[in-house]
């Protein structure tokens, strides 16, 4: 994944329409939100928002591209507010910059 500067409380937007799969706390990644984007060009994509301060959506909720899904924070192993953004392609992490 990649780190993106985001002051605490910055709204984090859905990169594409999808369904919130899971939200939970990890000691490393802090508050995490998994957003399933479904199948795109024959591949299954899921994105993960890490270190968030507060959730805006709940598990199972459908969101449209651009909807606020969470807010930037500094939970877990983080030294400052930011977003650590991960993209999974068919369950494997890939460089987010290749698809953004």
mmCIF file of C-alpha atoms in Angstrom:
data_model
loop_
_atom_site.group_PDB
_atom_site.id
_atom_site.type_symbol
_atom_site.label_atom_id
_atom_site.label_comp_id
_atom_site.label_asym_id
_atom_site.label_seq_id
_atom_site.Cartn_x
_atom_site.Cartn_y
_atom_site.Cartn_z
ATOM 1 C CA UNK A 1 0.000 0.000 0.000
ATOM 2 C CA UNK A 2 0.848 3.668 -0.149
ATOM 3 C CA UNK A 3 0.716 6.465 2.408
ATOM 4 C CA UNK A 4 -1.190 9.624 1.549
ATOM 5 C CA UNK A 5 -0.993 12.838 3.561
ATOM 6 C CA UNK A 6 -4.342 13.538 5.202
ATOM 7 C CA UNK A 7 -4.803 15.711 8.290
ATOM 8 C CA UNK A 8 -6.823 14.153 11.104
ATOM 9 C CA UNK A 9 -10.514 14.153 10.324
ATOM 10 C CA UNK A 10 -10.108 14.478 6.547
ATOM 11 C CA UNK A 11 -12.992 12.669 4.798
ATOM 12 C CA UNK A 12 -11.799 9.530 3.014
ATOM 13 C CA UNK A 13 -13.749 8.861 -0.169
ATOM 14 C CA UNK A 14 -14.706 5.633 -1.908
ATOM 15 C CA UNK A 15 -12.422 5.235 -4.917
ATOM 16 C CA UNK A 16 -15.205 3.342 -6.679
ATOM 17 C CA UNK A 17 -18.679 2.053 -5.915
ATOM 18 C CA UNK A 18 -18.733 -1.022 -3.721
ATOM 19 C CA UNK A 19 -19.813 -2.664 -0.495
ATOM 20 C CA UNK A 20 -18.186 -2.291 2.931
ATOM 21 C CA UNK A 21 -17.010 -5.793 3.835
ATOM 22 C CA UNK A 22 -15.302 -5.472 7.179
ATOM 23 C CA UNK A 23 -14.305 -2.870 9.713
ATOM 24 C CA UNK A 24 -12.076 -3.793 12.613
ATOM 25 C CA UNK A 25 -9.079 -2.767 14.715
ATOM 26 C CA UNK A 26 -5.569 -4.142 14.140
ATOM 27 C CA UNK A 27 -2.698 -3.259 16.483
ATOM 28 C CA UNK A 28 -0.515 -2.536 13.415
ATOM 29 C CA UNK A 29 -2.960 -0.922 10.964
ATOM 30 C CA UNK A 30 -5.339 0.599 13.507
ATOM 31 C CA UNK A 31 -8.941 1.012 12.421
ATOM 32 C CA UNK A 32 -9.378 -0.644 9.014
ATOM 33 C CA UNK A 33 -12.144 -0.624 6.446
ATOM 34 C CA UNK A 34 -12.310 -3.188 3.633
ATOM 35 C CA UNK A 35 -14.347 -2.051 0.634
ATOM 36 C CA UNK A 36 -15.174 -4.633 -2.041
ATOM 37 C CA UNK A 37 -15.274 -3.150 -5.531
ATOM 38 C CA UNK A 38 -16.347 -6.440 -7.102
ATOM 39 C CA UNK A 39 -15.126 -7.774 -10.431
ATOM 40 C CA UNK A 40 -13.440 -5.337 -12.795
ATOM 41 C CA UNK A 41 -11.985 -6.600 -16.097
ATOM 42 C CA UNK A 42 -12.178 -10.188 -14.828
ATOM 43 C CA UNK A 43 -10.391 -9.525 -11.519
ATOM 44 C CA UNK A 44 -11.768 -9.114 -8.013
ATOM 45 C CA UNK A 45 -10.711 -5.866 -6.312
ATOM 46 C CA UNK A 46 -10.846 -4.880 -2.655
ATOM 47 C CA UNK A 47 -9.410 -1.680 -1.199
ATOM 48 C CA UNK A 48 -8.372 -1.154 2.415
ATOM 49 C CA UNK A 49 -8.361 2.141 4.310
ATOM 50 C CA UNK A 50 -5.966 1.995 7.305
ATOM 51 C CA UNK A 51 -5.281 4.139 10.416
ATOM 52 C CA UNK A 52 -8.729 5.755 10.228
ATOM 53 C CA UNK A 53 -10.119 7.720 13.159
ATOM 54 C CA UNK A 54 -13.821 7.092 12.577
ATOM 55 C CA UNK A 55 -16.035 4.988 10.315
ATOM 56 C CA UNK A 56 -18.739 6.668 8.212
ATOM 57 C CA UNK A 57 -20.214 3.430 6.800
ATOM 58 C CA UNK A 58 -21.066 0.080 8.355
ATOM 59 C CA UNK A 59 -20.416 -3.490 7.289
ATOM 60 C CA UNK A 60 -22.594 -4.525 4.367
ATOM 61 C CA UNK A 61 -23.427 -0.956 3.366
ATOM 62 C CA UNK A 62 -23.270 -0.063 -0.339
ATOM 63 C CA UNK A 63 -21.406 3.134 -1.225
ATOM 64 C CA UNK A 64 -21.088 5.097 -4.438
ATOM 65 C CA UNK A 65 -17.832 6.392 -5.839
ATOM 66 C CA UNK A 66 -16.914 9.587 -3.967
ATOM 67 C CA UNK A 67 -19.001 8.847 -0.861
ATOM 68 C CA UNK A 68 -17.239 9.461 2.450
ATOM 69 C CA UNK A 69 -16.450 6.053 3.976
ATOM 70 C CA UNK A 70 -14.245 7.074 6.919
ATOM 71 C CA UNK A 71 -12.049 9.838 8.327
ATOM 72 C CA UNK A 72 -8.244 10.037 8.428
ATOM 73 C CA UNK A 73 -6.548 9.261 11.703
ATOM 74 C CA UNK A 74 -3.435 7.932 13.367
ATOM 75 C CA UNK A 75 -4.534 4.631 14.927
ATOM 76 C CA UNK A 76 -2.299 1.570 15.183
ATOM 77 C CA UNK A 77 1.421 1.859 14.402
ATOM 78 C CA UNK A 78 1.204 5.389 13.085
ATOM 79 C CA UNK A 79 3.112 8.506 14.048
ATOM 80 C CA UNK A 80 0.878 11.077 12.343
ATOM 81 C CA UNK A 81 -2.498 11.349 10.685
ATOM 82 C CA UNK A 82 -2.548 9.909 7.184
ATOM 83 C CA UNK A 83 -4.184 7.261 5.024
ATOM 84 C CA UNK A 84 -2.380 4.011 4.313
ATOM 85 C CA UNK A 85 -4.260 2.774 1.246
ATOM 86 C CA UNK A 86 -4.027 -0.825 0.059
ATOM 87 C CA UNK A 87 -5.390 -2.420 -3.112
ATOM 88 C CA UNK A 88 -5.967 -6.174 -3.350
ATOM 89 C CA UNK A 89 -6.310 -7.758 -6.789
ATOM 90 C CA UNK A 90 -7.683 -11.289 -6.540
ATOM 91 C CA UNK A 91 -6.661 -11.217 -2.864
ATOM 92 C CA UNK A 92 -3.030 -10.181 -3.460
ATOM 93 C CA UNK A 93 -1.709 -6.704 -2.648
ATOM 94 C CA UNK A 94 -0.651 -4.616 -5.633
ATOM 95 C CA UNK A 95 0.835 -1.142 -6.043
ATOM 96 C CA UNK A 96 -2.138 1.250 -5.782
ATOM 97 C CA UNK A 97 -0.465 3.634 -8.226
ATOM 98 C CA UNK A 98 -0.952 1.079 -11.032
ATOM 99 C CA UNK A 99 -4.749 1.342 -10.801
ATOM 100 C CA UNK A 100 -5.494 4.823 -9.444
#
